[in-house]
Structure formats: C-alpha cells, structure tokens
mmCIF file of C-alpha atoms in Angstrom:
data_model
loop_
_atom_site.group_PDB
_atom_site.id
_atom_site.type_symbol
_atom_site.label_atom_id
_atom_site.label_comp_id
_atom_site.label_asym_id
_atom_site.label_seq_id
_atom_site.Cartn_x
_atom_site.Cartn_y
_atom_site.Cartn_z
ATOM 1 C CA UNK A 1 13.286 66.761 -9.599
ATOM 2 C CA UNK A 2 13.287 64.582 -6.930
ATOM 3 C CA UNK A 3 11.628 66.337 -3.383
ATOM 4 C CA UNK A 4 10.739 63.504 -1.483
ATOM 5 C CA UNK A 5 8.206 61.916 -4.045
ATOM 6 C CA UNK A 6 6.265 65.546 -4.410
ATOM 7 C CA UNK A 7 5.145 66.039 -8.033
ATOM 8 C CA UNK A 8 6.761 69.356 -9.047
ATOM 9 C CA UNK A 9 6.571 68.372 -12.783
ATOM 10 C CA UNK A 10 4.253 71.795 -13.265
ATOM 11 C CA UNK A 11 7.438 74.074 -12.405
ATOM 12 C CA UNK A 12 9.300 75.238 -15.431
ATOM 13 C CA UNK A 13 12.991 74.990 -15.193
ATOM 14 C CA UNK A 14 15.228 78.311 -15.766
ATOM 15 C CA UNK A 15 18.621 77.958 -16.248
ATOM 16 C CA UNK A 16 20.643 80.211 -16.845
ATOM 17 C CA UNK A 17 23.797 79.114 -18.080
ATOM 18 C CA UNK A 18 24.051 76.190 -20.105
ATOM 19 C CA UNK A 19 24.485 72.586 -18.488
ATOM 20 C CA UNK A 20 27.913 72.200 -20.521
ATOM 21 C CA UNK A 21 29.383 75.357 -18.224
ATOM 22 C CA UNK A 22 27.706 73.579 -14.834
ATOM 23 C CA UNK A 23 29.683 70.062 -16.276
ATOM 24 C CA UNK A 24 33.255 72.534 -16.852
ATOM 25 C CA UNK A 25 32.669 74.074 -13.650
ATOM 26 C CA UNK A 26 32.023 70.577 -11.721
ATOM 27 C CA UNK A 27 34.920 68.802 -13.488
ATOM 28 C CA UNK A 28 37.383 71.555 -12.242
ATOM 29 C CA UNK A 29 35.953 71.523 -8.668
ATOM 30 C CA UNK A 30 36.522 67.431 -8.612
ATOM 31 C CA UNK A 31 39.732 68.120 -9.758
ATOM 32 C CA UNK A 32 40.595 70.544 -6.661
ATOM 33 C CA UNK A 33 38.711 67.891 -4.364
ATOM 34 C CA UNK A 34 41.217 64.842 -5.632
ATOM 35 C CA UNK A 35 44.293 67.433 -4.603
ATOM 36 C CA UNK A 36 43.494 68.155 -1.195
ATOM 37 C CA UNK A 37 42.189 63.762 -1.020
ATOM 38 C CA UNK A 38 38.305 64.792 -0.603
ATOM 39 C CA UNK A 39 36.138 62.271 -1.672
ATOM 40 C CA UNK A 40 33.122 64.497 -0.942
ATOM 41 C CA UNK A 41 32.715 67.791 -1.112
ATOM 42 C CA UNK A 42 29.932 69.719 0.962
ATOM 43 C CA UNK A 43 29.126 73.016 0.461
ATOM 44 C CA UNK A 44 27.671 75.667 2.775
ATOM 45 C CA UNK A 45 28.186 79.104 1.037
ATOM 46 C CA UNK A 46 25.246 80.193 -0.660
ATOM 47 C CA UNK A 47 27.574 81.652 -3.459
ATOM 48 C CA UNK A 48 29.107 78.429 -3.801
ATOM 49 C CA UNK A 49 25.847 76.605 -4.010
ATOM 50 C CA UNK A 50 24.270 78.930 -6.649
ATOM 51 C CA UNK A 51 27.427 78.681 -8.955
ATOM 52 C CA UNK A 52 27.585 74.628 -8.887
ATOM 53 C CA UNK A 53 23.643 73.770 -9.201
ATOM 54 C CA UNK A 54 21.973 77.531 -10.066
ATOM 55 C CA UNK A 55 20.012 77.162 -7.194
ATOM 56 C CA UNK A 56 18.985 80.639 -5.349
ATOM 57 C CA UNK A 57 16.625 81.671 -2.827
ATOM 58 C CA UNK A 58 16.406 84.998 -0.399
ATOM 59 C CA UNK A 59 16.290 82.176 2.372
ATOM 60 C CA UNK A 60 19.744 81.465 2.041
ATOM 61 C CA UNK A 61 20.077 81.986 5.746
ATOM 62 C CA UNK A 62 18.758 78.858 6.519
ATOM 63 C CA UNK A 63 20.895 75.370 6.792
ATOM 64 C CA UNK A 64 21.307 74.619 3.386
ATOM 65 C CA UNK A 65 24.091 72.672 1.754
ATOM 66 C CA UNK A 66 25.615 70.897 -1.843
ATOM 67 C CA UNK A 67 26.374 67.831 -1.720
ATOM 68 C CA UNK A 68 29.554 66.573 -4.411
ATOM 69 C CA UNK A 69 30.579 63.103 -4.232
ATOM 70 C CA UNK A 70 33.709 62.164 -6.365
ATOM 71 C CA UNK A 71 31.140 60.365 -9.078
ATOM 72 C CA UNK A 72 27.708 61.513 -9.543
ATOM 73 C CA UNK A 73 25.471 64.293 -9.576
ATOM 74 C CA UNK A 74 25.544 66.498 -6.744
ATOM 75 C CA UNK A 75 22.213 66.847 -4.294
ATOM 76 C CA UNK A 76 21.230 69.347 -2.354
ATOM 77 C CA UNK A 77 19.956 69.237 1.493
ATOM 78 C CA UNK A 78 17.239 72.215 1.711
ATOM 79 C CA UNK A 79 14.549 73.253 3.816
ATOM 80 C CA UNK A 80 11.464 71.990 2.281
ATOM 81 C CA UNK A 81 10.059 75.644 1.690
ATOM 82 C CA UNK A 82 13.107 76.894 -0.396
ATOM 83 C CA UNK A 83 13.462 73.147 -1.980
ATOM 84 C CA UNK A 84 10.370 74.201 -4.311
ATOM 85 C CA UNK A 85 12.715 76.594 -5.688
ATOM 86 C CA UNK A 86 15.093 74.339 -6.732
ATOM 87 C CA UNK A 87 12.863 72.845 -9.024
ATOM 88 C CA UNK A 88 12.985 76.262 -10.888
ATOM 89 C CA UNK A 89 16.451 77.185 -10.518
ATOM 90 C CA UNK A 90 18.865 73.825 -9.982
ATOM 91 C CA UNK A 91 20.235 71.470 -12.868
ATOM 92 C CA UNK A 92 20.265 68.813 -10.394
ATOM 93 C CA UNK A 93 17.863 66.587 -10.283
ATOM 94 C CA UNK A 94 17.997 65.687 -6.440
ATOM 95 C CA UNK A 95 16.527 67.588 -3.512
ATOM 96 C CA UNK A 96 16.754 65.955 0.400
ATOM 97 C CA UNK A 97 14.332 68.348 2.473
ATOM 98 C CA UNK A 98 14.559 68.842 5.964
ATOM 99 C CA UNK A 99 10.887 69.801 7.384
ATOM 100 C CA UNK A 100 10.670 72.712 10.317
ATOM 101 C CA UNK A 101 10.417 69.980 13.034
ATOM 102 C CA UNK A 102 13.449 68.097 11.917
ATOM 103 C CA UNK A 103 17.355 68.191 12.679
ATOM 104 C CA UNK A 104 18.748 69.428 9.437
ATOM 105 C CA UNK A 105 22.382 68.173 10.778
ATOM 106 C CA UNK A 106 20.498 64.530 10.916
ATOM 107 C CA UNK A 107 18.689 64.390 7.701
ATOM 108 C CA UNK A 108 22.097 65.307 6.238
ATOM 109 C CA UNK A 109 24.051 62.506 8.181
ATOM 110 C CA UNK A 110 21.591 59.962 6.807
ATOM 111 C CA UNK A 111 21.437 61.116 3.613
ATOM 112 C CA UNK A 112 25.253 60.700 3.504
ATOM 113 C CA UNK A 113 25.082 57.008 5.091
ATOM 114 C CA UNK A 114 22.457 55.953 2.786
ATOM 115 C CA UNK A 115 24.420 56.802 -0.165
ATOM 116 C CA UNK A 116 27.683 55.723 1.098
ATOM 117 C CA UNK A 117 29.576 58.460 1.246
ATOM 118 C CA UNK A 118 29.766 59.102 5.267
ATOM 119 C CA UNK A 119 32.837 56.840 5.590
ATOM 120 C CA UNK A 120 34.601 58.649 3.434
ATOM 121 C CA UNK A 121 36.714 61.851 3.493
ATOM 122 C CA UNK A 122 34.474 64.466 3.549
ATOM 123 C CA UNK A 123 35.499 68.072 2.861
ATOM 124 C CA UNK A 124 32.900 71.030 4.499
ATOM 125 C CA UNK A 125 32.843 74.291 3.743
ATOM 126 C CA UNK A 126 34.431 75.557 7.490
ATOM 127 C CA UNK A 127 34.906 78.830 6.406
ATOM 128 C CA UNK A 128 31.115 79.560 4.854
ATOM 129 C CA UNK A 129 29.004 82.420 6.675
ATOM 130 C CA UNK A 130 25.989 80.425 7.668
ATOM 131 C CA UNK A 131 27.398 77.103 8.208
ATOM 132 C CA UNK A 132 26.704 77.529 12.245
ATOM 133 C CA UNK A 133 29.550 75.793 14.984
ATOM 134 C CA UNK A 134 26.288 74.253 16.555
ATOM 135 C CA UNK A 135 25.663 72.382 13.078
ATOM 136 C CA UNK A 136 29.537 71.540 12.184
ATOM 137 C CA UNK A 137 29.549 70.511 15.570
ATOM 138 C CA UNK A 138 26.876 67.731 15.150
ATOM 139 C CA UNK A 139 28.300 66.938 12.077
ATOM 140 C CA UNK A 140 31.517 66.294 12.878
ATOM 141 C CA UNK A 141 30.142 64.066 15.847
ATOM 142 C CA UNK A 142 28.832 61.649 13.467
ATOM 143 C CA UNK A 143 31.097 61.630 10.545
ATOM 144 C CA UNK A 144 35.028 60.311 11.184
ATOM 145 C CA UNK A 145 36.536 61.743 8.289
ATOM 146 C CA UNK A 146 35.356 65.619 8.374
ATOM 147 C CA UNK A 147 38.206 68.363 7.408
ATOM 148 C CA UNK A 148 37.648 71.470 6.388
ATOM 149 C CA UNK A 149 37.017 71.821 2.618
ATOM 150 C CA UNK A 150 37.025 75.647 2.345
ATOM 151 C CA UNK A 151 38.561 77.217 -0.829
ATOM 152 C CA UNK A 152 37.654 74.347 -3.170
ATOM 153 C CA UNK A 153 35.152 76.206 -5.615
ATOM 154 C CA UNK A 154 36.745 79.883 -5.298
ATOM 155 C CA UNK A 155 39.702 79.662 -7.475
ATOM 156 C CA UNK A 156 37.188 77.978 -10.040
ATOM 157 C CA UNK A 157 34.931 80.816 -9.627
ATOM 158 C CA UNK A 158 37.975 83.150 -10.128
ATOM 159 C CA UNK A 159 38.137 84.115 -13.985
ATOM 160 C CA UNK A 160 34.888 84.945 -15.439
ATOM 161 C CA UNK A 161 33.314 83.132 -18.287
ATOM 162 C CA UNK A 162 32.121 85.040 -21.291
ATOM 163 C CA UNK A 163 28.400 84.008 -19.981
ATOM 164 C CA UNK A 164 29.249 85.628 -16.679
ATOM 165 C CA UNK A 165 30.971 88.719 -17.750
ATOM 166 C CA UNK A 166 27.571 88.970 -20.129
ATOM 167 C CA UNK A 167 25.274 89.413 -17.282
ATOM 168 C CA UNK A 168 27.832 91.777 -14.994
ATOM 169 C CA UNK A 169 28.253 94.051 -18.258
ATOM 170 C CA UNK A 170 24.446 94.295 -18.117
ATOM 171 C CA UNK A 171 24.759 94.698 -13.992
ATOM 172 C CA UNK A 172 27.104 97.631 -14.707
ATOM 173 C CA UNK A 173 24.358 98.903 -17.039
ATOM 174 C CA UNK A 174 21.947 99.183 -14.168
ATOM 175 C CA UNK A 175 24.544 100.628 -11.862
ATOM 176 C CA UNK A 176 25.231 103.513 -14.413
ATOM 177 C CA UNK A 177 21.398 103.976 -14.392
ATOM 178 C CA UNK A 178 21.286 104.084 -10.348
ATOM 179 C CA UNK A 179 24.217 106.338 -10.152
ATOM 180 C CA UNK A 180 23.317 109.106 -12.456
ATOM 181 C CA UNK A 181 19.847 108.669 -11.134
ATOM 182 C CA UNK A 182 21.309 109.372 -7.714
ATOM 183 C CA UNK A 183 23.738 112.143 -8.645
ATOM 184 C CA UNK A 184 20.924 113.977 -10.463
ATOM 185 C CA UNK A 185 18.805 114.261 -7.408
ATOM 186 C CA UNK A 186 21.185 115.944 -4.968
ATOM 187 C CA UNK A 187 20.205 119.238 -3.790
ATOM 188 C CA UNK A 188 19.698 121.681 -1.605
ATOM 189 C CA UNK A 189 16.899 120.169 0.662
ATOM 190 C CA UNK A 190 16.935 116.551 -0.486
ATOM 191 C CA UNK A 191 17.483 114.035 1.763
ATOM 192 C CA UNK A 192 20.071 111.164 1.885
ATOM 193 C CA UNK A 193 17.027 108.896 1.836
ATOM 194 C CA UNK A 194 16.017 110.954 -1.514
ATOM 195 C CA UNK A 195 18.667 109.797 -3.319
ATOM 196 C CA UNK A 196 19.046 106.082 -2.262
ATOM 197 C CA UNK A 197 15.580 106.557 -3.678
ATOM 198 C CA UNK A 198 15.771 107.660 -6.608
ATOM 199 C CA UNK A 199 18.754 104.958 -7.736
ATOM 200 C CA UNK A 200 16.822 102.022 -6.387
ATOM 201 C CA UNK A 201 14.052 103.354 -8.786
ATOM 202 C CA UNK A 202 15.938 103.946 -11.584
ATOM 203 C CA UNK A 203 17.724 100.604 -11.305
ATOM 204 C CA UNK A 204 14.511 98.495 -10.386
ATOM 205 C CA UNK A 205 12.517 99.726 -13.270
ATOM 206 C CA UNK A 206 15.022 98.991 -15.601
ATOM 207 C CA UNK A 207 15.236 95.472 -14.620
ATOM 208 C CA UNK A 208 17.452 95.157 -11.739
ATOM 209 C CA UNK A 209 16.825 92.103 -9.151
ATOM 210 C CA UNK A 210 16.141 92.390 -5.575
ATOM 211 C CA UNK A 211 19.257 93.643 -4.054
ATOM 212 C CA UNK A 212 21.861 92.494 -1.247
ATOM 213 C CA UNK A 213 22.518 95.578 -0.556
ATOM 214 C CA UNK A 214 20.845 99.035 -0.715
ATOM 215 C CA UNK A 215 22.028 101.831 -2.268
ATOM 216 C CA UNK A 216 24.633 103.250 0.606
ATOM 217 C CA UNK A 217 24.389 106.608 0.753
ATOM 218 C CA UNK A 218 26.153 109.096 3.192
ATOM 219 C CA UNK A 219 25.888 112.690 3.288
ATOM 220 C CA UNK A 220 27.291 115.498 5.526
ATOM 221 C CA UNK A 221 29.315 114.683 8.744
ATOM 222 C CA UNK A 222 27.709 110.756 8.166
ATOM 223 C CA UNK A 223 29.968 110.700 4.982
ATOM 224 C CA UNK A 224 32.740 110.869 7.472
ATOM 225 C CA UNK A 225 31.679 107.180 9.127
ATOM 226 C CA UNK A 226 33.078 104.484 7.279
ATOM 227 C CA UNK A 227 30.003 102.250 6.039
ATOM 228 C CA UNK A 228 27.369 104.679 7.391
ATOM 229 C CA UNK A 229 23.989 104.795 5.066
ATOM 230 C CA UNK A 230 20.835 107.104 5.051
ATOM 231 C CA UNK A 231 19.320 107.938 7.709
ATOM 232 C CA UNK A 232 16.977 110.970 6.860
ATOM 233 C CA UNK A 233 19.618 113.433 6.628
ATOM 234 C CA UNK A 234 18.578 116.748 4.962
ATOM 235 C CA UNK A 235 21.461 117.882 2.409
ATOM 236 C CA UNK A 236 22.879 121.660 2.965
ATOM 237 C CA UNK A 237 25.645 123.647 1.052
ATOM 238 C CA UNK A 238 29.302 122.040 1.803
ATOM 239 C CA UNK A 239 27.655 118.773 2.285
ATOM 240 C CA UNK A 240 30.274 115.790 1.035
ATOM 241 C CA UNK A 241 27.870 112.969 -0.635
ATOM 242 C CA UNK A 242 29.433 109.629 -0.891
ATOM 243 C CA UNK A 243 27.473 107.030 -2.958
ATOM 244 C CA UNK A 244 28.303 103.261 -3.341
ATOM 245 C CA UNK A 245 25.512 100.712 -5.092
ATOM 246 C CA UNK A 246 25.295 98.441 -8.038
ATOM 247 C CA UNK A 247 22.422 96.657 -9.868
ATOM 248 C CA UNK A 248 22.461 92.950 -9.758
ATOM 249 C CA UNK A 249 21.536 90.486 -13.048
ATOM 250 C CA UNK A 250 21.226 87.050 -12.605
ATOM 251 C CA UNK A 251 22.584 87.536 -9.127
ATOM 252 C CA UNK A 252 25.974 89.123 -10.723
ATOM 253 C CA UNK A 253 26.960 92.539 -9.093
ATOM 254 C CA UNK A 254 29.364 95.119 -10.577
ATOM 255 C CA UNK A 255 29.605 97.975 -7.796
ATOM 256 C CA UNK A 256 30.664 101.432 -8.299
ATOM 257 C CA UNK A 257 31.124 104.534 -5.749
ATOM 258 C CA UNK A 258 31.374 108.176 -6.634
ATOM 259 C CA UNK A 259 31.528 111.370 -4.688
ATOM 260 C CA UNK A 260 29.871 114.510 -4.728
ATOM 261 C CA UNK A 261 29.334 118.054 -3.274
ATOM 262 C CA UNK A 262 26.350 119.918 -2.698
ATOM 263 C CA UNK A 263 27.629 123.831 -3.677
ATOM 264 C CA UNK A 264 30.969 124.813 -4.379
ATOM 265 C CA UNK A 265 33.844 122.534 -2.975
ATOM 266 C CA UNK A 266 36.000 123.378 -0.122
ATOM 267 C CA UNK A 267 39.790 123.111 -0.631
ATOM 268 C CA UNK A 268 39.990 119.722 1.504
ATOM 269 C CA UNK A 269 36.580 118.695 -0.380
ATOM 270 C CA UNK A 270 38.698 118.811 -4.292
ATOM 271 C CA UNK A 271 41.873 117.736 -2.790
ATOM 272 C CA UNK A 272 40.567 114.566 -1.704
ATOM 273 C CA UNK A 273 38.836 113.982 -4.493
ATOM 274 C CA UNK A 274 42.055 114.652 -6.382
ATOM 275 C CA UNK A 275 43.864 112.019 -4.109
ATOM 276 C CA UNK A 276 41.077 109.232 -4.510
ATOM 277 C CA UNK A 277 40.853 109.749 -8.333
ATOM 278 C CA UNK A 278 44.499 109.490 -8.453
ATOM 279 C CA UNK A 279 44.533 106.454 -6.132
ATOM 280 C CA UNK A 280 42.186 104.407 -8.302
ATOM 281 C CA UNK A 281 43.667 105.451 -11.552
ATOM 282 C CA UNK A 282 47.372 104.383 -10.471
ATOM 283 C CA UNK A 283 45.738 100.409 -9.398
ATOM 284 C CA UNK A 284 43.632 100.559 -12.181
ATOM 285 C CA UNK A 285 47.334 101.284 -14.065
ATOM 286 C CA UNK A 286 48.563 98.345 -12.497
ATOM 287 C CA UNK A 287 46.554 95.591 -13.141
ATOM 288 C CA UNK A 288 47.307 93.371 -16.060
ATOM 289 C CA UNK A 289 48.029 89.302 -16.525
ATOM 290 C CA UNK A 290 50.737 88.372 -14.277
ATOM 291 C CA UNK A 291 50.761 91.096 -11.791
ATOM 292 C CA UNK A 292 49.986 90.290 -8.680
ATOM 293 C CA UNK A 293 47.411 91.450 -5.694
ATOM 294 C CA UNK A 294 50.140 93.271 -3.634
ATOM 295 C CA UNK A 295 51.525 95.211 -6.599
ATOM 296 C CA UNK A 296 48.217 96.614 -7.239
ATOM 297 C CA UNK A 297 47.755 97.472 -3.510
ATOM 298 C CA UNK A 298 51.089 99.457 -3.365
ATOM 299 C CA UNK A 299 50.329 101.577 -6.661
ATOM 300 C CA UNK A 300 47.159 102.729 -4.570
ATOM 301 C CA UNK A 301 49.306 103.075 -1.123
ATOM 302 C CA UNK A 302 52.071 104.983 -3.076
ATOM 303 C CA UNK A 303 49.607 107.595 -3.812
ATOM 304 C CA UNK A 304 48.045 107.796 -0.674
ATOM 305 C CA UNK A 305 51.548 107.831 1.479
ATOM 306 C CA UNK A 306 52.560 110.499 -0.878
ATOM 307 C CA UNK A 307 49.861 112.547 -0.068
ATOM 308 C CA UNK A 308 49.696 111.886 3.944
ATOM 309 C CA UNK A 309 46.876 110.634 4.094
ATOM 310 C CA UNK A 310 47.250 106.878 5.064
ATOM 311 C CA UNK A 311 45.131 107.532 8.127
ATOM 312 C CA UNK A 312 42.134 108.967 6.290
ATOM 313 C CA UNK A 313 42.461 105.441 4.046
ATOM 314 C CA UNK A 314 44.123 102.488 5.887
ATOM 315 C CA UNK A 315 42.356 100.143 3.916
ATOM 316 C CA UNK A 316 43.106 97.349 1.157
ATOM 317 C CA UNK A 317 42.452 98.617 -2.372
ATOM 318 C CA UNK A 318 39.663 96.148 -3.652
ATOM 319 C CA UNK A 319 38.515 92.831 -3.750
ATOM 320 C CA UNK A 320 37.078 90.138 -6.144
ATOM 321 C CA UNK A 321 33.421 90.850 -7.308
ATOM 322 C CA UNK A 322 30.740 89.404 -9.420
ATOM 323 C CA UNK A 323 28.421 86.594 -8.237
ATOM 324 C CA UNK A 324 26.302 87.915 -4.899
ATOM 325 C CA UNK A 325 23.800 86.092 -2.915
ATOM 326 C CA UNK A 326 25.013 87.103 0.962
ATOM 327 C CA UNK A 327 27.213 89.752 -0.008
ATOM 328 C CA UNK A 328 28.937 91.143 -3.762
ATOM 329 C CA UNK A 329 32.433 91.152 -1.940
ATOM 330 C CA UNK A 330 34.044 87.948 -3.170
ATOM 331 C CA UNK A 331 36.154 88.196 -0.648
ATOM 332 C CA UNK A 332 37.386 84.374 -0.656
ATOM 333 C CA UNK A 333 38.392 84.542 -4.095
ATOM 334 C CA UNK A 334 40.939 87.370 -4.042
ATOM 335 C CA UNK A 335 41.518 90.820 -1.780
ATOM 336 C CA UNK A 336 43.961 93.300 -3.488
ATOM 337 C CA UNK A 337 45.933 94.124 -0.231
ATOM 338 C CA UNK A 338 49.276 94.253 1.051
ATOM 339 C CA UNK A 339 51.632 91.141 0.562
ATOM 340 C CA UNK A 340 48.815 88.865 -1.000
ATOM 341 C CA UNK A 341 50.990 86.979 -3.687
ATOM 342 C CA UNK A 342 47.961 85.994 -5.925
ATOM 343 C CA UNK A 343 48.202 86.328 -9.364
ATOM 344 C CA UNK A 344 45.858 88.652 -11.638
ATOM 345 C CA UNK A 345 44.735 86.290 -14.513
ATOM 346 C CA UNK A 346 42.044 87.569 -17.975
ATOM 347 C CA UNK A 347 38.791 87.221 -16.742
ATOM 348 C CA UNK A 348 39.140 87.910 -12.912
ATOM 349 C CA UNK A 349 36.633 91.120 -11.688
ATOM 350 C CA UNK A 350 37.837 93.201 -8.819
ATOM 351 C CA UNK A 351 35.917 96.644 -7.336
ATOM 352 C CA UNK A 352 38.516 98.713 -6.623
ATOM 353 C CA UNK A 353 36.780 100.964 -3.705
ATOM 354 C CA UNK A 354 38.774 103.937 -3.214
ATOM 355 C CA UNK A 355 37.937 106.302 0.145
ATOM 356 C CA UNK A 356 39.330 109.027 2.096
ATOM 357 C CA UNK A 357 37.416 110.395 5.370
ATOM 358 C CA UNK A 358 37.949 113.235 7.477
ATOM 359 C CA UNK A 359 36.468 111.009 10.377
ATOM 360 C CA UNK A 360 33.077 112.165 11.555
ATOM 361 C CA UNK A 361 33.053 115.210 9.036
ATOM 362 C CA UNK A 362 33.613 114.142 5.661
ATOM 363 C CA UNK A 363 34.456 111.422 3.484
ATOM 364 C CA UNK A 364 34.375 110.939 -0.381
ATOM 365 C CA UNK A 365 34.759 107.887 -2.790
ATOM 366 C CA UNK A 366 35.435 106.659 -6.592
ATOM 367 C CA UNK A 367 35.509 103.033 -7.422
ATOM 368 C CA UNK A 368 34.994 100.782 -10.397
ATOM 369 C CA UNK A 369 34.369 97.336 -11.316
ATOM 370 C CA UNK A 370 37.051 96.464 -13.759
ATOM 371 C CA UNK A 371 37.768 92.976 -15.808
ATOM 372 C CA UNK A 372 41.214 91.939 -16.058
ATOM 373 C CA UNK A 373 41.869 91.964 -20.318
ATOM 374 C CA UNK A 374 44.811 90.119 -21.838
ATOM 375 C CA UNK A 375 46.794 93.531 -21.949
ATOM 376 C CA UNK A 376 45.263 95.346 -18.920
ATOM 377 C CA UNK A 377 42.130 96.191 -17.373
ATOM 378 C CA UNK A 378 38.247 97.401 -18.242
ATOM 379 C CA UNK A 379 36.494 99.764 -16.343
ATOM 380 C CA UNK A 380 32.685 98.314 -16.633
ATOM 381 C CA UNK A 381 30.773 101.736 -15.687
ATOM 382 C CA UNK A 382 30.438 104.670 -17.839
ATOM 383 C CA UNK A 383 29.803 107.365 -15.566
ATOM 384 C CA UNK A 384 32.493 110.442 -15.517
ATOM 385 C CA UNK A 385 35.240 109.642 -12.724
ATOM 386 C CA UNK A 386 34.709 113.225 -11.161
ATOM 387 C CA UNK A 387 33.608 115.407 -8.653
ATOM 388 C CA UNK A 388 29.875 115.818 -9.055
ATOM 389 C CA UNK A 389 29.230 119.501 -7.810
ATOM 390 C CA UNK A 390 25.135 119.802 -7.521
#
C-alpha cells in the first residue's frame, strides 16, 4: 500500500471478498461507464466506495473519493488519518492522502492531472450525500468535462452475490437475537431505553459490529410518531411498542420491525396488527423474478386501502437493503413504490417496513428483509410475525 511514501507494511490486509469478486464488480462498473461515455468515474458515496475497494471507516463524513479510470486500478483520495485504514481493508494499492491543512479538492485535481485523467469525461456522483456543493463547484471549475456519474454502481450492487447473502444471513441472525431480547424486555415499569439496551447488548455480544442506526424503540404515544425513538419513557399498561432494528456483519444489514403491546391489546391495536401483517404478507406474495416494484407496492396498497387506513400508512412498500455505512437504506438501488418500473431479479434484497400509526396516540410495525429467489422470495428472519403481548 502506497500512502505518500509511508511504510504501512506492519498492517495486515483483511479482505472480506476474494479479489476475483472485486474484479468482477469493477468490470461490470466499467461496462456501465462505457455505456454512458465516462472515461473516469469518481465515487463519493461511502457504500459505493466500500463496494468497489473494501475500504471502510466510521469517518466517512470526511471528503473521500474513489477514482476509477477506464484502465488500471482505482485509487482512493482520503484524509490522511482515514487513509491508514485503507492499508487494512482495501484491495487497491494506491491512496492519495490529504492533510487537514490542505484543500482536498486541490489534491484531487492534481492527482487527476498527474495521471492524465483531467481532460477526459469525468463522471462524479453528484447525488452522493457526502459530496458538498462547495467541493463540487471547485472540482467543476477546474475539470472541463465533469458530468453527473450517479447511478453507475447501483445496478451492479442490486443483486447480491452468494458471499454477500452469507453476510446478510449472519446479519439477520444477529437481528433475530436483538429483536427477541427487545421483546422479552417489554414489561410494565421498564423503559424504552431498557428495550433498546437489551437489543443492543444481545447483538453486540453475539458479534455485531458498530451500528449505523441505534435500535429504534417507540412506545406509548411516541409509537404514533414516524421515526421517533427511545427517550426515557416508562412502559404503562396498554402501551403500543414499535421496534425496528438490525444487526450488522461486515457492514451488511438485514432490518426487521415487530410490534408489541403491554397487556391485553385494545380493539384498535389488534386491528392495526392484523392489517399490517396482512399487508406485509400480500407484498411478499407478489415478489418474484419479473415482477415490478410497482406491482409489489400495489399489492400492499390494496390491503391498506381496503381497510380504509391509507392516511395512517401513506408511504412506499419497501427499499433495497444490504450494504450500509451511512444508512441501511439502499434507496438509490431500488424502491418498491407506485409507478416504479424496476424489474425484480434473483439475489435482490428488500426491506418491507409496513407500519400504521394513529398519529400521536399509537403505532405498530412489522417487516421482513427478504431475498428474491428463482420462484418468489425468502424472508431472512425467524422471529414470529405476530403481535407480542407482554
């Protein structure tokens, strides 16, 4: 590994995929580059950088790029402190580091010029969350043929390889453990923090890596607020509990939602649970190779609309899931939503987070992470798909 002449020979390389798999990914990405007339592709999304090179860091919010020329190996542009990690995790041999006293865009431009890449058509991921507008403007001012290169890598990532599916199955084993521990913790007098802590402890002790997202636990009135989370609330009789979480293994996620109630459920809670589970199972029944995202979403909507609960739902049916650094949502790959023409293929993985909320009063959710098989779909989790009564 070459990082500005620094001797990193003491760092043992750790790759989670064979180099042949990285070679296959790179070849497929270059086909996509050629189809769009891109000579050099510049990746800014941390998940895509990880997918192409193996490099990872929890400091992904810093300026970091992966440069893929039409020929030759990719190279990384990284903050120096992060670049040392590339010696551990990346299969690529070259890193261009920038120090905190430097402008990383100037370092990037110089690296491209030195390699004869600056005058060609350069596609950069303009839609990446962590490419700042100010940085893009500086690059665009110096690179005459800079275009949007978003969406080249995502089609290659869409169908998971057998090795990736191994990682997702292990992630879901951890998810099962976390969800079981969370559900077992629910009782009068416990807090939502207790429930989250039980899940986190179970997954972490069983081998989960650091999480991109804490276990989501919403109880009582807060369960009726979309994307709320635990905040020191004591569980009371009649409280609904919405839990969403995922373990992580080699940065692969397999999320799950489950619903519970403290004590006997009210008629409203029972009906919400029944409708959500029916919606989830209707969507899963529609998933198969050749089906479209829109068809899966329509199957979910049909159940919701028949129940007269659209305003309590009002969202897409799911999204691609798997590799995660900044988020476990692979929404840039595929979303199961109305009018979306994406055709499902074997190996694609989706999270189907079905939830209903009586806003500000109560909410429940049930979901599965599934993989598209040759004949339908397979849920990766094993926790029973039923309302848990604590």
